[in-house]
Short mmCIF file of C-alpha atoms and ligand atoms in Angstrom, two decimals:
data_model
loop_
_atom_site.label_atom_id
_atom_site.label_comp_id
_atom_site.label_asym_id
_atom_site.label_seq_id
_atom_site.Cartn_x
_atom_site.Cartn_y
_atom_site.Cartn_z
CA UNK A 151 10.63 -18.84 7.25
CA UNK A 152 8.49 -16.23 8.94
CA UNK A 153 9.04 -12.97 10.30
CA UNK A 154 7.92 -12.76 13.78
CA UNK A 155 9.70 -10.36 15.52
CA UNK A 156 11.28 -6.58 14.53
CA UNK A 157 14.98 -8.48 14.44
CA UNK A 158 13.89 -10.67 11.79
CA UNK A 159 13.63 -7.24 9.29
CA UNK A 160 17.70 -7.55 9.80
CA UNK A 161 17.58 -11.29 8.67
CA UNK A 162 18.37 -11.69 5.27
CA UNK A 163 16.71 -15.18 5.44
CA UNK A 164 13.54 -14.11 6.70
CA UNK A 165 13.60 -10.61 5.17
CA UNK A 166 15.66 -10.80 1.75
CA UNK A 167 13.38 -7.88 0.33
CA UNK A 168 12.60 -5.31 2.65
CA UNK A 169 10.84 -1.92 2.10
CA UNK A 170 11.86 1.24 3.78
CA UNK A 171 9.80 4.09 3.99
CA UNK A 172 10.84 8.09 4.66
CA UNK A 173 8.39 10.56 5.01
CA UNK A 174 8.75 14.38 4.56
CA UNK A 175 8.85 15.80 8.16
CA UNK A 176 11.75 12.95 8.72
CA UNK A 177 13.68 13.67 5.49
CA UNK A 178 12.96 17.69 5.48
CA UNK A 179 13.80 20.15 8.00
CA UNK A 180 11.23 23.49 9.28
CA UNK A 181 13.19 25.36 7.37
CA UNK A 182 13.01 23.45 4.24
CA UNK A 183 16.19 22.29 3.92
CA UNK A 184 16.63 17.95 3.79
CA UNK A 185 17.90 16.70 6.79
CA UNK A 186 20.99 15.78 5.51
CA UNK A 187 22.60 14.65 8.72
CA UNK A 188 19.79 11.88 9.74
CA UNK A 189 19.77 10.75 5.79
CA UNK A 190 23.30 9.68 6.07
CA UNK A 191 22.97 7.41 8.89
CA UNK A 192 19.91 6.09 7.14
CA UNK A 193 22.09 5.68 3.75
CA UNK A 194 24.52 3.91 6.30
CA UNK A 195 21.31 1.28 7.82
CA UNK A 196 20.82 0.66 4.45
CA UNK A 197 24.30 0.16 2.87
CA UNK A 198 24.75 -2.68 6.22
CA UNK A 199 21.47 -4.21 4.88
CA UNK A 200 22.78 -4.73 1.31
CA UNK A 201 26.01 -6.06 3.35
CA UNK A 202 23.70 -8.87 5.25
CA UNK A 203 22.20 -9.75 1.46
CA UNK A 204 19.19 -8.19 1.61
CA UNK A 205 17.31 -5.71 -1.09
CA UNK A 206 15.91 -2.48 0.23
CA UNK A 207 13.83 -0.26 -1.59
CA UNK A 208 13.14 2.94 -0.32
CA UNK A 209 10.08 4.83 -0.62
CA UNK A 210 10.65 8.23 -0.10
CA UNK A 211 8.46 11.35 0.10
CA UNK A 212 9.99 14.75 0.46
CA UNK A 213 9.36 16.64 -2.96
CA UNK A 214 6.39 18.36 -2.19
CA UNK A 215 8.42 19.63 1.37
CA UNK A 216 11.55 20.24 -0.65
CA UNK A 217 9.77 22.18 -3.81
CA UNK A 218 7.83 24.06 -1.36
CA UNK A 219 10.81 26.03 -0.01
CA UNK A 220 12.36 26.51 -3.32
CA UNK A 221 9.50 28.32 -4.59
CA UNK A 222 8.52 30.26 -1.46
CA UNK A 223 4.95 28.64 -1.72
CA UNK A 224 2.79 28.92 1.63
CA UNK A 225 1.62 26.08 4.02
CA UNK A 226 4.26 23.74 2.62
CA UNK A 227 3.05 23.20 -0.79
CA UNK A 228 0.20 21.94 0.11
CA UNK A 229 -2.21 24.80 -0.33
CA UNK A 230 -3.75 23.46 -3.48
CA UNK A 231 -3.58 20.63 -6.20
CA UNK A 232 -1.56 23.58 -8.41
CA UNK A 233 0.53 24.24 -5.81
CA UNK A 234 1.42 20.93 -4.16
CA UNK A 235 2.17 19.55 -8.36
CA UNK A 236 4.60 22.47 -8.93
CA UNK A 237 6.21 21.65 -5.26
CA UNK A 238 6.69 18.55 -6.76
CA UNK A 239 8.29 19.26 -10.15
CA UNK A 240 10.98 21.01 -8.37
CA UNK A 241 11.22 19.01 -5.48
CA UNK A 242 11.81 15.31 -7.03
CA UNK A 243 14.76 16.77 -8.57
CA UNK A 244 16.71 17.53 -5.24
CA UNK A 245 14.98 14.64 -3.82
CA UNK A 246 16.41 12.43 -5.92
CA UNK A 247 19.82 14.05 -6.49
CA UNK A 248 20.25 13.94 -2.50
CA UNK A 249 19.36 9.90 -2.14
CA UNK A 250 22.06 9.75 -5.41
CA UNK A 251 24.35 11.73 -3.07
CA UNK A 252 24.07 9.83 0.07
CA UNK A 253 24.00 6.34 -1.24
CA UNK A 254 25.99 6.91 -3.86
CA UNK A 255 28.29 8.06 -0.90
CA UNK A 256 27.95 4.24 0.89
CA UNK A 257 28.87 3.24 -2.91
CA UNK A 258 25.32 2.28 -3.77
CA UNK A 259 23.50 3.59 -7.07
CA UNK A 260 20.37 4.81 -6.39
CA UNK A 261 17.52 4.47 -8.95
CA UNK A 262 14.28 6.55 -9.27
CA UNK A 263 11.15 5.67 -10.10
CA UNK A 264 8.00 7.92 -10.18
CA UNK A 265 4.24 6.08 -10.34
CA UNK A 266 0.54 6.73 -9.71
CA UNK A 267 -1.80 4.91 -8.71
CA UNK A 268 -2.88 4.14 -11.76
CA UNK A 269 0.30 2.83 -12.77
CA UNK A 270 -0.62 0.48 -10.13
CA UNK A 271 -3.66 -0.79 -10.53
CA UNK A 272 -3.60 -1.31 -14.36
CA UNK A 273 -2.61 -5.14 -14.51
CA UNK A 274 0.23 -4.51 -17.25
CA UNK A 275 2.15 -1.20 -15.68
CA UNK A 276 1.99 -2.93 -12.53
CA UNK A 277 4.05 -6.25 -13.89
CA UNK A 278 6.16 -3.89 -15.90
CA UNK A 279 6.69 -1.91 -12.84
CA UNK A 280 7.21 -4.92 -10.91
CA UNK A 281 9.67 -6.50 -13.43
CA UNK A 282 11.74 -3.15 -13.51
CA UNK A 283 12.09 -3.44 -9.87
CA UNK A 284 13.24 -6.90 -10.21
CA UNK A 285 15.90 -5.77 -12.43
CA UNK A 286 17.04 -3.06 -10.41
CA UNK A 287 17.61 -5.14 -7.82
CA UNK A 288 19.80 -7.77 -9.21
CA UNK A 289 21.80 -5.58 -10.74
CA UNK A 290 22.36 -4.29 -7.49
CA UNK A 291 21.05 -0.72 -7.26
CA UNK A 292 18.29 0.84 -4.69
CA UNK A 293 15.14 1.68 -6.39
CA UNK A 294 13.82 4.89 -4.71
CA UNK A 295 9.80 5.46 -5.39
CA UNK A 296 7.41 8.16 -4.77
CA UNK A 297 4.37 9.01 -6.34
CA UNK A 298 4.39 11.32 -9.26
CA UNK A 299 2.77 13.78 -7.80
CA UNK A 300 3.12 16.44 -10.49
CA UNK A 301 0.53 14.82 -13.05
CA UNK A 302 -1.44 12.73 -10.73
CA UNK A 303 -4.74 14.78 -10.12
CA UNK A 304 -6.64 14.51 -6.74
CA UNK A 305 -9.33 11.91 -7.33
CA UNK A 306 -6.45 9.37 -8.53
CA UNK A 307 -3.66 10.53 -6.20
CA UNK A 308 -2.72 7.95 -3.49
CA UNK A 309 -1.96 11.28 -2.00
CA UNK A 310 -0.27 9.63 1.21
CA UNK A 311 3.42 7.83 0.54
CA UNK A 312 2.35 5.25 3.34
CA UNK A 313 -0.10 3.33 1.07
CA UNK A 314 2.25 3.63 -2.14
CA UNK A 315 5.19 1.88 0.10
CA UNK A 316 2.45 -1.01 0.65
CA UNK A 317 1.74 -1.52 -3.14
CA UNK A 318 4.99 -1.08 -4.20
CA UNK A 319 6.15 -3.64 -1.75
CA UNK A 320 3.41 -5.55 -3.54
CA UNK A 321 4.78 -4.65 -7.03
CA UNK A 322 8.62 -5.53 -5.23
CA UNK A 323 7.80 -8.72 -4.37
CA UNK A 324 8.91 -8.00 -0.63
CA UNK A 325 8.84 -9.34 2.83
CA UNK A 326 8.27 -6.50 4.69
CA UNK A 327 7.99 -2.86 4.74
CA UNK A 328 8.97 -0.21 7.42
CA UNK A 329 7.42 2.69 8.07
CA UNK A 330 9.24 5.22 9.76
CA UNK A 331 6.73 6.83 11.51
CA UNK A 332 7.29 10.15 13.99
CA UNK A 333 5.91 7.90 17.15
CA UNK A 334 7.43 4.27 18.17
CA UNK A 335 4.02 2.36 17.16
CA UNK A 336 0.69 1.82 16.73
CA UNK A 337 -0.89 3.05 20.76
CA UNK A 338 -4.23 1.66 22.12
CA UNK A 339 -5.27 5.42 22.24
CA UNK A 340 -3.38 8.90 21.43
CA UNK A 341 0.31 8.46 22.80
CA UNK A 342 0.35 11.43 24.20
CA UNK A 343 -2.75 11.06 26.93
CA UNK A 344 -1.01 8.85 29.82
CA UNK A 345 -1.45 5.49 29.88
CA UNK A 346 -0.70 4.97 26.16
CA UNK A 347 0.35 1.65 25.67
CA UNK A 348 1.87 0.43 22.65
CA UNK A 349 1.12 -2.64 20.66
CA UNK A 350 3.97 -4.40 19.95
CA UNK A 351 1.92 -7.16 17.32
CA UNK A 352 -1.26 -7.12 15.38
CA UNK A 353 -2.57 -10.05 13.62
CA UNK A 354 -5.25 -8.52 11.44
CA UNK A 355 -6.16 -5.01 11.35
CA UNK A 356 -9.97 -5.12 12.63
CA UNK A 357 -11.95 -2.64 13.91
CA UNK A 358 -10.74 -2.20 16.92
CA UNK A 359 -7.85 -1.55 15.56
CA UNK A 360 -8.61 1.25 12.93
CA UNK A 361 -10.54 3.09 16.46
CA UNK A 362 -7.12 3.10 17.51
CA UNK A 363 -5.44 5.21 15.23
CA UNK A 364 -5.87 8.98 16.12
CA UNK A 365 -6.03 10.99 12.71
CA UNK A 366 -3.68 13.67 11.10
CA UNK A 367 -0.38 13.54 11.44
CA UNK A 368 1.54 14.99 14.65
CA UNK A 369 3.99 17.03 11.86
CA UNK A 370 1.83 18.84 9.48
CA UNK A 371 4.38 17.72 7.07
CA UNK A 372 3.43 14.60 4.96
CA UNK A 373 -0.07 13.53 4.43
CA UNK A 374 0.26 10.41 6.24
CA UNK A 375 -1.21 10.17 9.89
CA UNK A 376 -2.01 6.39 11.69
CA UNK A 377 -5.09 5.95 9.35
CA UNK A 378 -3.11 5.74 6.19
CA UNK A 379 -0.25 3.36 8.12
CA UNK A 380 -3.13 0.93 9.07
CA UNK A 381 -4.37 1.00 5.42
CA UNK A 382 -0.81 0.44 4.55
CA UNK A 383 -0.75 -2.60 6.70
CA UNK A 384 -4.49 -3.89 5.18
CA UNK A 385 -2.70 -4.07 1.90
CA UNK A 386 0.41 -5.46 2.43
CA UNK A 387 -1.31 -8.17 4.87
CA UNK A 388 -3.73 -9.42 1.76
CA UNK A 389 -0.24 -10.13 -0.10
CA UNK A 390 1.65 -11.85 3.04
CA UNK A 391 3.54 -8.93 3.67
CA UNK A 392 4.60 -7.90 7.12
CA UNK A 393 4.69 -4.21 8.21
CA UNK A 394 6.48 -2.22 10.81
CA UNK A 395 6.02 0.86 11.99
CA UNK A 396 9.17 1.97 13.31
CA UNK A 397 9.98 5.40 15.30
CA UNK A 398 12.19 7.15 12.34
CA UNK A 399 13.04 10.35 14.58
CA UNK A 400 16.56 8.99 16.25
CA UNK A 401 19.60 8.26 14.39
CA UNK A 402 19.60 5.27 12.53
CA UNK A 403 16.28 4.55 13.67
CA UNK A 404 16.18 1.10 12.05
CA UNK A 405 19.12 -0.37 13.91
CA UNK A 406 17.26 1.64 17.34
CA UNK A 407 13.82 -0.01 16.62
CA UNK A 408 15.49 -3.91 16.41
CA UNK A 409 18.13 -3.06 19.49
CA UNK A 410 15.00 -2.23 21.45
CA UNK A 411 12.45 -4.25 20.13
CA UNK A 412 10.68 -0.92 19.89
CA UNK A 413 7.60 -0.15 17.46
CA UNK A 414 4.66 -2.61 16.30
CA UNK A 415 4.74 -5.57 13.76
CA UNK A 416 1.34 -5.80 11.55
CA UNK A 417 1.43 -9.42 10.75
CA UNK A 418 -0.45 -10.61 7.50
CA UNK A 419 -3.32 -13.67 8.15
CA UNK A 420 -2.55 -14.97 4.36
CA UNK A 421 -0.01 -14.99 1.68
CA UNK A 422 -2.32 -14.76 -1.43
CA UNK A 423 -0.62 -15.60 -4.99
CA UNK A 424 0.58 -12.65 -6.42
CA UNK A 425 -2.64 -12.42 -8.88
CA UNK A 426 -4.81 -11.95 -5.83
CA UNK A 427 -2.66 -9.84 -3.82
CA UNK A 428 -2.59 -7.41 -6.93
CA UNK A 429 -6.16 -7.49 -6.70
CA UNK A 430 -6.33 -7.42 -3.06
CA UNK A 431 -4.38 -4.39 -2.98
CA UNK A 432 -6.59 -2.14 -6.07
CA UNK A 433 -6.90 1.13 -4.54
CA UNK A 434 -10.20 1.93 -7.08
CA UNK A 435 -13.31 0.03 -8.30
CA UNK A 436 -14.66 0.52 -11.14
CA UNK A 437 -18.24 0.08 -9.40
CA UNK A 438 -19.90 -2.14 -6.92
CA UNK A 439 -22.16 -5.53 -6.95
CA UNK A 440 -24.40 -6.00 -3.36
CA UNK A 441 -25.35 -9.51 -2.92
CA UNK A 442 -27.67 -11.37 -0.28
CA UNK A 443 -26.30 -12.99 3.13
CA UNK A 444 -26.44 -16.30 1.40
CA UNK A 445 -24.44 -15.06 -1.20
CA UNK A 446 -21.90 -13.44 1.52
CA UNK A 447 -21.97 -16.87 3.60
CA UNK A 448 -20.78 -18.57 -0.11
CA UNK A 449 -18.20 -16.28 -1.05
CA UNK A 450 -16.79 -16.72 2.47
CA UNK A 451 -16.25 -20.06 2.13
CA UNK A 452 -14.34 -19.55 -1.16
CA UNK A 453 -17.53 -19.83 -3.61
CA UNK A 454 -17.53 -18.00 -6.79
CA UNK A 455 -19.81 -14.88 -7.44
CA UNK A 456 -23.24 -15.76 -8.49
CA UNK A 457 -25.84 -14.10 -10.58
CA UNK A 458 -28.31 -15.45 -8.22
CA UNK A 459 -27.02 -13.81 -5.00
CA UNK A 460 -26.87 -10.54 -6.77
CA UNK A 461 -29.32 -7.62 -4.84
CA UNK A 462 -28.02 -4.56 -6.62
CA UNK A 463 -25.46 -3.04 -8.65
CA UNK A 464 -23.51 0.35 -8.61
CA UNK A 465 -21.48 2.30 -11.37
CA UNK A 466 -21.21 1.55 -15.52
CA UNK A 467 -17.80 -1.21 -15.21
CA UNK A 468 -17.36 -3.33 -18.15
CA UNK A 469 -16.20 -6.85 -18.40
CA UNK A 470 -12.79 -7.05 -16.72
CA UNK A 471 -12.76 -4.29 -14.92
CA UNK A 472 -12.25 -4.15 -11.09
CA UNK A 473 -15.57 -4.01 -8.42
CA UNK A 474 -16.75 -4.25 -4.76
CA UNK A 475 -18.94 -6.64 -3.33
CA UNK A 476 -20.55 -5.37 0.11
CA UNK A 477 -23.05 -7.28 1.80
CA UNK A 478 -26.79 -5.56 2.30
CA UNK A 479 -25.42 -3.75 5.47
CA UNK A 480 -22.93 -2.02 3.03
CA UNK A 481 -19.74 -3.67 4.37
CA UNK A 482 -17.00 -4.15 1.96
CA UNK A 483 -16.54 -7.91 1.69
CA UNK A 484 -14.17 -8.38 -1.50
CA UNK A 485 -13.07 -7.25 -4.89
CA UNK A 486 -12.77 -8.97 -7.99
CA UNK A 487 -12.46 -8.69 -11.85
CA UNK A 488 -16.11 -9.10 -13.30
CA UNK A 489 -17.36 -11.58 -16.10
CA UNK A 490 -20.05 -9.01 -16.88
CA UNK A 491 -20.90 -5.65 -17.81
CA UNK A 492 -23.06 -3.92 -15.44
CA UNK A 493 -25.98 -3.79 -17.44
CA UNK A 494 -25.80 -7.32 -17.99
CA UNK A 495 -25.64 -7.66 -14.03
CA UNK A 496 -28.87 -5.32 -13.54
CA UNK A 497 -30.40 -8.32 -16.23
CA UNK A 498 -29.33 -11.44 -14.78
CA UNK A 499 -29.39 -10.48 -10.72
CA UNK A 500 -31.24 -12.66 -8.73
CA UNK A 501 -31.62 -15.72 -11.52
CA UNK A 502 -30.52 -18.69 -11.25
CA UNK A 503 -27.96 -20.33 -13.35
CA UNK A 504 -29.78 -21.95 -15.32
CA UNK A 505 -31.56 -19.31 -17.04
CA UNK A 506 -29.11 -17.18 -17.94
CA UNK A 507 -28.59 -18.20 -21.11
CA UNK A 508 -32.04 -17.11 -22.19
CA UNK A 509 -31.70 -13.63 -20.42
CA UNK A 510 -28.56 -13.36 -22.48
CA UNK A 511 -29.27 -14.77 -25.59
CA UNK A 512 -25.78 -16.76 -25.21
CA UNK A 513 -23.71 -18.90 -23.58
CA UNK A 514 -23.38 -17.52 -19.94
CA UNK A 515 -20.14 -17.43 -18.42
CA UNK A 516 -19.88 -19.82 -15.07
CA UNK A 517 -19.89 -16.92 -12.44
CA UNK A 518 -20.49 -12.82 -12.40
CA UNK A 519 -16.60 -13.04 -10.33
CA UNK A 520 -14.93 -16.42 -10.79
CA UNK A 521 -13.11 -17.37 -7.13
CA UNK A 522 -9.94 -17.52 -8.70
CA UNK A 523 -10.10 -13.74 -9.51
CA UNK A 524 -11.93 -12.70 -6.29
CA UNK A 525 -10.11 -11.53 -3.33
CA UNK A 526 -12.08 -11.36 0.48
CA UNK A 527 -11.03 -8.35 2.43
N1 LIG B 607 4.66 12.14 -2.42
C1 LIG B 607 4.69 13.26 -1.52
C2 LIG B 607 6.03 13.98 -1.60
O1 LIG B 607 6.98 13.47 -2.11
C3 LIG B 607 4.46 12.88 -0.07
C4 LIG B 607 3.24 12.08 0.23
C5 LIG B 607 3.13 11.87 1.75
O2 LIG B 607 3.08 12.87 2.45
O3 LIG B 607 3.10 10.73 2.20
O4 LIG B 607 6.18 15.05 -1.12
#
């Protein structure tokens, strides 16, 4: 059964895993203090969801915000690496003491777990992770994520919570994921110029779509902004997940957003096995392979990667390890795991087949990226 419309996030037959996500400036006030008011009615959304027989995980930002006002740090916490981390440390532990509270109140136990992206995108944390969630969620409790953001350092940070709600949805196994956003949608142009108009469905996030999205967010809160939501919607599209984003500023803004039919569905164009949409979803390569527009034309059509297709390579990955392929105009057209080591690429590129084996001095393998671990973006 498919999810087609915002009321089909309430229908435990359509949606029996669904993904909520709370961002600072919606779970922290100006002055610091969580919004404790606003959090109960969510608690309350949620706790009626669980009634229905659906799982909800919540993905919730806030410790940066939270830790911030604690410590009497300026702009937030987010003045530096050292200062946003520290936020953190002291933030997580109100953060996660107030979803205890508050669904613990709606007699739900709330359950916290703390990952980078690394965590992530290394094959075996990511099924543990995944298989923790599992558990969690038969034995009836709501997992509450956020990053770590206390020992995750700035070139491996996912930084925004909007993205981590897509992969973790990933790692959940779940049908959807909302986004409660400070605006009721995705707009053709900046909502507040007139004539805004809001797209209520998007099959695909294109182009066109990603000139949409104005940057920054409105709040000066969280880190997130439209850009990150779309990304958020890339990713959980390559795994066949839908995602909302939903206007989280009202009262019990999920029960608002399906009363109204307010706020825009991203609708995925695939369900990939969950191999792929692991893969699809990688947040870093470990380099990059460029191949010819024959090549690209192949791999479109669901072709392995050849050595013969290969124009160039970028970065020092080893066998296994995650890469991009972009076509000669540098557009990113997949990622995959690669047979080779990228010295062995810089040796073979461009040859055919069959004389690998003598470029080598063994048995070659039967593609650089087999199709079955190759994902097109
Ligand atoms: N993980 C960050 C926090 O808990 C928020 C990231 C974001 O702004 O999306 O404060």
């Amino acid at each position: 059964m498919m999810i087609e419309h915002l009321a089909d996030l309430a229908d435990p037959a359509k949606t029996p895993r669904l993904v909520v996500k709370v961002g600072s400036a919606l779970l922290v006030g100006k002055d610091g203090q969580p919004r404790r008011e606003w959090l109960a009615a969510l608690a309350s959304e949620i706790a009626e969801a669980r009634a229905r027989g659906q799982q909800v995980i919540v993905v919730s930002s806030g410790a940066i915000a939270l830790g911030a006002a604690k410590l009497g740090l300026a702009k937030g916490g987010r003045g530096s690496l050292a200062d946003a981390q520290a936020s953190a440390a002291v933030g997580q532990i109100a953060l996660a003491g107030l979803w205890a509270d508050l669904l613990g109140a709606q007699g739900l136990t709330a359950a916290q777990l703390l990952v980078t992206l690394e965590d992530l995108d290394d094959r075996r944390r990511y099924l543990n992770a995944s298989a923790t969630i599992s558990k969690l969620l038969e034995a009836g409790a709501i997992p509450v994520i956020n990053e770590n953001d206390s020992v995750a350092t700035e070139e491996i940070r996912f930084g925004d919570n909007d993205r981590l709600a897509a992969r973790a949805a990933q790692a959940a196994r779940a049908d959807a994921v909302a986004l409660l956003s400070d605006v009721d949608g995705l707009y053709d142009r900046d909502p507040r110029e007139p004539g805004a108009t809001m797209l209520p469905r998007v099959q695909g996030v294109t182009r066109a779509i990603h000139d949409m999205a104005s940057t920054g967010s409105t709040s000066g809160m969280g880190s997130g902004g439209m850009t990150s939501k779309l990304q958020a919607a890339e990713i959980a599209g390559r795994a066949g997940i839908v995602l909302a984003i939903i206007n989280g500023t009202h009262d019990r803004p999920i029960a608002r957003a399906i009363g109204n039919d307010l706020g825009t569905l991203f609708l995925p164009r695939r369900r990939d096995g969950s191999l792929k949409a692991w893969l699809g979803g990688r947040q870093r390569m470990a380099g990059a392979i460029v191949v010819d527009d024959g090549c690209a034309a192949a791999l479109m059509r669901g072709g392995s990667l050849l050595a013969t297709g290969i124009t160039g390579v970028e970065g020092a990955f080893r066998r296994g390890d995650a890469v991009a392929v972009r076509d000669s105009a540098g557009r990113a057209l997949a990622q995959g795991l690669i047979e080779y080591e990228a010295s062995e690429v810089e040796a073979i590129l461009g040859h055919r087949s069959e004389e690998l084996a003598e470029i080598l001095g063994y048995a070659p393998r039967s593609a650089v990226i087999h199709r079955d671990q190759l994902v097109l973006l």
